PDB file of C-alpha atoms in Angstrom:
ATOM      1  CA  UNK G  14       0.000   0.000   0.000  1.00 72.00           C
ATOM      2  CA  UNK G  15       1.372   3.394  -0.880  1.00 88.00           C
ATOM      3  CA  UNK G  16       1.179   6.417   1.374  1.00 91.00           C
ATOM      4  CA  UNK G  17      -1.661   8.175  -0.432  1.00 91.00           C
ATOM      5  CA  UNK G  18      -3.737   4.960  -0.416  1.00 93.00           C
ATOM      6  CA  UNK G  19      -3.193   4.794   3.346  1.00 95.00           C
ATOM      7  CA  UNK G  20      -4.417   8.379   3.723  1.00 97.00           C
ATOM      8  CA  UNK G  21      -7.454   7.622   1.563  1.00 97.00           C
ATOM      9  CA  UNK G  22      -8.239   4.618   3.768  1.00 97.00           C
ATOM     10  CA  UNK G  23      -8.106   6.822   6.873  1.00 98.00           C
ATOM     11  CA  UNK G  24     -10.413   9.465   5.368  1.00 98.00           C
ATOM     12  CA  UNK G  25     -12.779   6.691   4.239  1.00 98.00           C
ATOM     13  CA  UNK G  26     -12.934   5.433   7.821  1.00 98.00           C
ATOM     14  CA  UNK G  27     -13.911   8.906   9.007  1.00 98.00           C
ATOM     15  CA  UNK G  28     -16.629   8.975   6.338  1.00 98.00           C
ATOM     16  CA  UNK G  29     -17.929   5.601   7.493  1.00 98.00           C
ATOM     17  CA  UNK G  30     -18.064   6.785  11.094  1.00 98.00           C
ATOM     18  CA  UNK G  31     -19.974   9.918  10.069  1.00 98.00           C
ATOM     19  CA  UNK G  32     -22.536   7.690   8.340  1.00 98.00           C
ATOM     20  CA  UNK G  33     -22.752   5.332  11.322  1.00 98.00           C
ATOM     21  CA  UNK G  34     -23.221   8.250  13.725  1.00 98.00           C
ATOM     22  CA  UNK G  35     -25.967   9.916  11.701  1.00 98.00           C
ATOM     23  CA  UNK G  36     -27.796   6.826  10.416  1.00 98.00           C
ATOM     24  CA  UNK G  37     -31.258   6.767  11.978  1.00 97.00           C
ATOM     25  CA  UNK G  38     -30.591   9.632  14.392  1.00 97.00           C
ATOM     26  CA  UNK G  39     -33.679  11.559  15.455  1.00 95.00           C
ATOM     27  CA  UNK G  40     -33.768  15.117  14.114  1.00 95.00           C
ATOM     28  CA  UNK G  41     -34.204  16.486  17.636  1.00 95.00           C
ATOM     29  CA  UNK G  42     -31.006  14.741  18.738  1.00 97.00           C
ATOM     30  CA  UNK G  43     -28.954  16.673  16.186  1.00 98.00           C
ATOM     31  CA  UNK G  44     -29.129  19.889  18.206  1.00 97.00           C
ATOM     32  CA  UNK G  45     -29.815  18.554  21.701  1.00 96.00           C
ATOM     33  CA  UNK G  46     -27.200  19.398  24.323  1.00 96.00           C
ATOM     34  CA  UNK G  47     -26.174  17.412  27.371  1.00 94.00           C
ATOM     35  CA  UNK G  48     -25.437  20.711  29.138  1.00 94.00           C
ATOM     36  CA  UNK G  49     -25.754  24.376  28.110  1.00 93.00           C
ATOM     37  CA  UNK G  50     -22.123  24.692  26.978  1.00 94.00           C
ATOM     38  CA  UNK G  51     -21.834  21.356  25.187  1.00 96.00           C
ATOM     39  CA  UNK G  52     -21.381  20.836  21.477  1.00 98.00           C
ATOM     40  CA  UNK G  53     -24.158  19.179  19.504  1.00 98.00           C
ATOM     41  CA  UNK G  54     -24.023  16.267  17.071  1.00 98.00           C
ATOM     42  CA  UNK G  55     -24.920  18.663  14.237  1.00 98.00           C
ATOM     43  CA  UNK G  56     -22.171  21.098  15.193  1.00 98.00           C
ATOM     44  CA  UNK G  57     -19.549  18.358  15.591  1.00 98.00           C
ATOM     45  CA  UNK G  58     -20.253  16.823  12.178  1.00 98.00           C
ATOM     46  CA  UNK G  59     -20.568  20.224  10.494  1.00 98.00           C
ATOM     47  CA  UNK G  60     -17.301  21.395  12.088  1.00 98.00           C
ATOM     48  CA  UNK G  61     -15.274  18.300  11.251  1.00 98.00           C
ATOM     49  CA  UNK G  62     -16.486  18.503   7.658  1.00 98.00           C
ATOM     50  CA  UNK G  63     -15.803  22.236   7.399  1.00 98.00           C
ATOM     51  CA  UNK G  64     -12.248  21.727   8.680  1.00 98.00           C
ATOM     52  CA  UNK G  65     -11.589  18.902   6.223  1.00 98.00           C
ATOM     53  CA  UNK G  66     -13.095  20.948   3.387  1.00 98.00           C
ATOM     54  CA  UNK G  67     -11.093  24.069   4.302  1.00 98.00           C
ATOM     55  CA  UNK G  68      -7.749  22.333   4.796  1.00 97.00           C
ATOM     56  CA  UNK G  69      -7.932  20.036   1.763  1.00 98.00           C
ATOM     57  CA  UNK G  70      -9.105  22.853  -0.515  1.00 98.00           C
ATOM     58  CA  UNK G  71      -6.260  25.043   0.727  1.00 96.00           C
ATOM     59  CA  UNK G  72      -3.696  22.297   0.101  1.00 96.00           C
ATOM     60  CA  UNK G  73      -5.143  21.563  -3.336  1.00 96.00           C
ATOM     61  CA  UNK G  74      -5.447  25.228  -4.292  1.00 96.00           C
ATOM     62  CA  UNK G  75      -9.133  24.733  -5.047  1.00 97.00           C
ATOM     63  CA  UNK G  76     -12.440  26.210  -3.968  1.00 98.00           C
ATOM     64  CA  UNK G  77     -14.081  24.669  -0.920  1.00 98.00           C
ATOM     65  CA  UNK G  78     -17.009  22.321  -1.545  1.00 98.00           C
ATOM     66  CA  UNK G  79     -18.938  24.527   0.933  1.00 98.00           C
ATOM     67  CA  UNK G  80     -18.952  27.319  -1.635  1.00 98.00           C
ATOM     68  CA  UNK G  81     -18.518  25.476  -4.946  1.00 98.00           C
ATOM     69  CA  UNK G  82     -21.456  23.120  -4.450  1.00 98.00           C
ATOM     70  CA  UNK G  83     -23.805  25.545  -2.699  1.00 98.00           C
ATOM     71  CA  UNK G  84     -23.703  24.058   0.786  1.00 98.00           C
ATOM     72  CA  UNK G  85     -23.244  27.493   2.328  1.00 97.00           C
ATOM     73  CA  UNK G  86     -26.680  28.459   0.969  1.00 97.00           C
ATOM     74  CA  UNK G  87     -28.256  25.072   1.663  1.00 97.00           C
ATOM     75  CA  UNK G  88     -27.272  25.231   5.333  1.00 98.00           C
ATOM     76  CA  UNK G  89     -28.226  28.908   5.605  1.00 97.00           C
ATOM     77  CA  UNK G  90     -26.319  29.406   8.861  1.00 97.00           C
ATOM     78  CA  UNK G  91     -26.063  32.846  10.478  1.00 97.00           C
ATOM     79  CA  UNK G  92     -22.258  32.619  10.443  1.00 97.00           C
ATOM     80  CA  UNK G  93     -19.458  34.107   8.377  1.00 96.00           C
ATOM     81  CA  UNK G  94     -19.233  32.410   4.972  1.00 95.00           C
ATOM     82  CA  UNK G  95     -15.758  31.017   5.722  1.00 96.00           C
ATOM     83  CA  UNK G  96     -16.442  29.991   9.330  1.00 97.00           C
ATOM     84  CA  UNK G  97     -15.215  26.492  10.162  1.00 98.00           C
ATOM     85  CA  UNK G  98     -16.157  26.457  13.842  1.00 97.00           C
ATOM     86  CA  UNK G  99     -12.776  27.183  15.426  1.00 95.00           C
ATOM     87  CA  UNK G 100     -13.286  29.149  18.641  1.00 95.00           C
ATOM     88  CA  UNK G 101     -17.061  28.897  18.603  1.00 97.00           C
ATOM     89  CA  UNK G 102     -18.930  30.021  21.687  1.00 97.00           C
ATOM     90  CA  UNK G 103     -21.944  28.082  23.013  1.00 96.00           C
ATOM     91  CA  UNK G 104     -24.132  30.564  21.117  1.00 96.00           C
ATOM     92  CA  UNK G 105     -22.265  29.898  17.865  1.00 97.00           C
ATOM     93  CA  UNK G 106     -22.664  26.138  18.394  1.00 98.00           C
ATOM     94  CA  UNK G 107     -26.413  26.657  18.876  1.00 96.00           C
ATOM     95  CA  UNK G 108     -26.556  28.519  15.552  1.00 97.00           C
ATOM     96  CA  UNK G 109     -25.575  25.368  13.648  1.00 98.00           C
ATOM     97  CA  UNK G 110     -29.020  23.894  13.115  1.00 96.00           C
ATOM     98  CA  UNK G 111     -30.234  21.421  10.523  1.00 96.00           C
ATOM     99  CA  UNK G 112     -33.652  19.831  10.099  1.00 93.00           C
ATOM    100  CA  UNK G 113     -32.361  16.353   9.321  1.00 94.00           C
ATOM    101  CA  UNK G 114     -29.092  14.444   9.109  1.00 98.00           C
ATOM    102  CA  UNK G 115     -29.295  14.156   5.315  1.00 98.00           C
ATOM    103  CA  UNK G 116     -27.798  17.604   4.705  1.00 98.00           C
ATOM    104  CA  UNK G 117     -24.858  16.845   6.985  1.00 98.00           C
ATOM    105  CA  UNK G 118     -24.306  13.501   5.222  1.00 98.00           C
ATOM    106  CA  UNK G 119     -24.554  15.093   1.763  1.00 98.00           C
ATOM    107  CA  UNK G 120     -21.996  17.731   2.660  1.00 98.00           C
ATOM    108  CA  UNK G 121     -19.623  15.246   4.266  1.00 98.00           C
ATOM    109  CA  UNK G 122     -19.915  12.865   1.307  1.00 98.00           C
ATOM    110  CA  UNK G 123     -19.158  15.676  -1.153  1.00 98.00           C
ATOM    111  CA  UNK G 124     -16.088  16.713   0.867  1.00 98.00           C
ATOM    112  CA  UNK G 125     -15.000  13.084   1.164  1.00 98.00           C
ATOM    113  CA  UNK G 126     -15.287  12.632  -2.603  1.00 98.00           C
ATOM    114  CA  UNK G 127     -13.261  15.799  -3.255  1.00 98.00           C
ATOM    115  CA  UNK G 128     -10.654  14.670  -0.696  1.00 98.00           C
ATOM    116  CA  UNK G 129     -10.260  11.268  -2.349  1.00 98.00           C
ATOM    117  CA  UNK G 130     -10.022  12.866  -5.798  1.00 98.00           C
ATOM    118  CA  UNK G 131      -7.255  15.129  -4.521  1.00 98.00           C
ATOM    119  CA  UNK G 132      -5.417  12.273  -2.824  1.00 97.00           C
ATOM    120  CA  UNK G 133      -5.490  10.428  -6.155  1.00 96.00           C
ATOM    121  CA  UNK G 134      -3.372  13.197  -7.683  1.00 96.00           C
ATOM    122  CA  UNK G 135      -0.613  12.924  -5.079  1.00 95.00           C
ATOM    123  CA  UNK G 136       2.537  10.888  -4.887  1.00 92.00           C
ATOM    124  CA  UNK G 137       4.365   9.942  -1.724  1.00 90.00           C
ATOM    125  CA  UNK G 138       7.012  12.514  -2.636  1.00 92.00           C
ATOM    126  CA  UNK G 139       4.437  15.321  -2.870  1.00 94.00           C
ATOM    127  CA  UNK G 140       3.519  14.838   0.791  1.00 95.00           C
ATOM    128  CA  UNK G 141       6.750  16.594   1.791  1.00 95.00           C
ATOM    129  CA  UNK G 142       5.650  19.879   0.172  1.00 95.00           C
ATOM    130  CA  UNK G 143       5.395  22.690   2.743  1.00 96.00           C
ATOM    131  CA  UNK G 144       1.824  23.997   2.939  1.00 94.00           C
ATOM    132  CA  UNK G 145       2.114  26.244   6.002  1.00 93.00           C
ATOM    133  CA  UNK G 146       5.317  28.002   6.973  1.00 93.00           C
ATOM    134  CA  UNK G 147       3.715  29.904   9.858  1.00 94.00           C
ATOM    135  CA  UNK G 148       4.795  27.083  12.198  1.00 93.00           C
ATOM    136  CA  UNK G 149       8.204  25.966  13.411  1.00 94.00           C
ATOM    137  CA  UNK G 150       8.859  23.549  11.917  1.00 95.00           C
ATOM    138  CA  UNK G 151       6.840  24.361   8.791  1.00 96.00           C
ATOM    139  CA  UNK G 152       3.905  22.028   8.112  1.00 96.00           C
ATOM    140  CA  UNK G 153       4.179  19.598   5.219  1.00 97.00           C
ATOM    141  CA  UNK G 154       1.216  18.378   3.204  1.00 97.00           C
ATOM    142  CA  UNK G 155       1.516  14.925   4.778  1.00 96.00           C
ATOM    143  CA  UNK G 156       1.514  16.333   8.300  1.00 97.00           C
ATOM    144  CA  UNK G 157      -1.463  18.575   7.476  1.00 97.00           C
ATOM    145  CA  UNK G 158      -3.491  15.631   6.132  1.00 98.00           C
ATOM    146  CA  UNK G 159      -2.683  13.464   9.153  1.00 97.00           C
ATOM    147  CA  UNK G 160      -3.679  16.378  11.392  1.00 97.00           C
ATOM    148  CA  UNK G 161      -7.032  16.639   9.597  1.00 98.00           C
ATOM    149  CA  UNK G 162      -7.581  12.898   9.998  1.00 98.00           C
ATOM    150  CA  UNK G 163      -6.842  13.114  13.726  1.00 98.00           C
ATOM    151  CA  UNK G 164      -9.134  16.102  14.224  1.00 97.00           C
ATOM    152  CA  UNK G 165     -12.006  14.646  12.227  1.00 98.00           C
ATOM    153  CA  UNK G 166     -11.759  11.246  13.896  1.00 98.00           C
ATOM    154  CA  UNK G 167     -11.774  12.879  17.328  1.00 98.00           C
ATOM    155  CA  UNK G 168     -14.883  14.912  16.508  1.00 98.00           C
ATOM    156  CA  UNK G 169     -16.803  12.044  14.934  1.00 98.00           C
ATOM    157  CA  UNK G 170     -16.016   9.991  18.040  1.00 98.00           C
ATOM    158  CA  UNK G 171     -17.417  12.787  20.182  1.00 98.00           C
ATOM    159  CA  UNK G 172     -20.554  12.920  18.030  1.00 98.00           C
ATOM    160  CA  UNK G 173     -21.025   9.149  18.312  1.00 98.00           C
ATOM    161  CA  UNK G 174     -20.555   9.276  22.077  1.00 98.00           C
ATOM    162  CA  UNK G 175     -23.011  12.176  22.357  1.00 97.00           C
ATOM    163  CA  UNK G 176     -25.590  10.318  20.296  1.00 97.00           C
ATOM    164  CA  UNK G 177     -25.255   7.333  22.618  1.00 97.00           C
ATOM    165  CA  UNK G 178     -25.759   9.520  25.702  1.00 97.00           C
ATOM    166  CA  UNK G 179     -28.821  11.140  24.142  1.00 96.00           C
ATOM    167  CA  UNK G 180     -30.329   7.779  23.178  1.00 95.00           C
ATOM    168  CA  UNK G 181     -29.860   6.395  26.705  1.00 94.00           C
ATOM    169  CA  UNK G 182     -31.574   9.452  28.146  1.00 88.00           C
ATOM    170  CA  UNK G 183     -34.613   8.540  26.063  1.00 73.00           C
TER     171      UNK G 183
END
């Protein structure tokens, strides 16, 4: 297995976990909180997808799926057009509302498809390209992609845990 195939496998696992977390979820559970400051399932899935979309588009030098495929309008959130959720307050989290999980799944699937298409253009050697020199050491493409995988897997795990808590509450 080459390096880019390994990265594609990891992103595909995230996609599978997003589907598993949202499959059959009640619409009310998407925005229910376990305490007033907690994140919601909708926010967690939206955020992890926005981060993946933002970071992969930046690395690829392409437009984000959020804008290119009209998801910004479809979600209709009262947030800045380029907001990815970093630093959100409890009020910002509450602003991420959807009526059903299908929109979240559609957006995540579109970002996943774009991610896999981009990964298919890469070689193992291209993963050493510096994509962010604001850090010391500068961040390579490979490190950035692994960081996105770690972040997205953490957030989908949180969403799955939260769904389980909400289901046990009844």
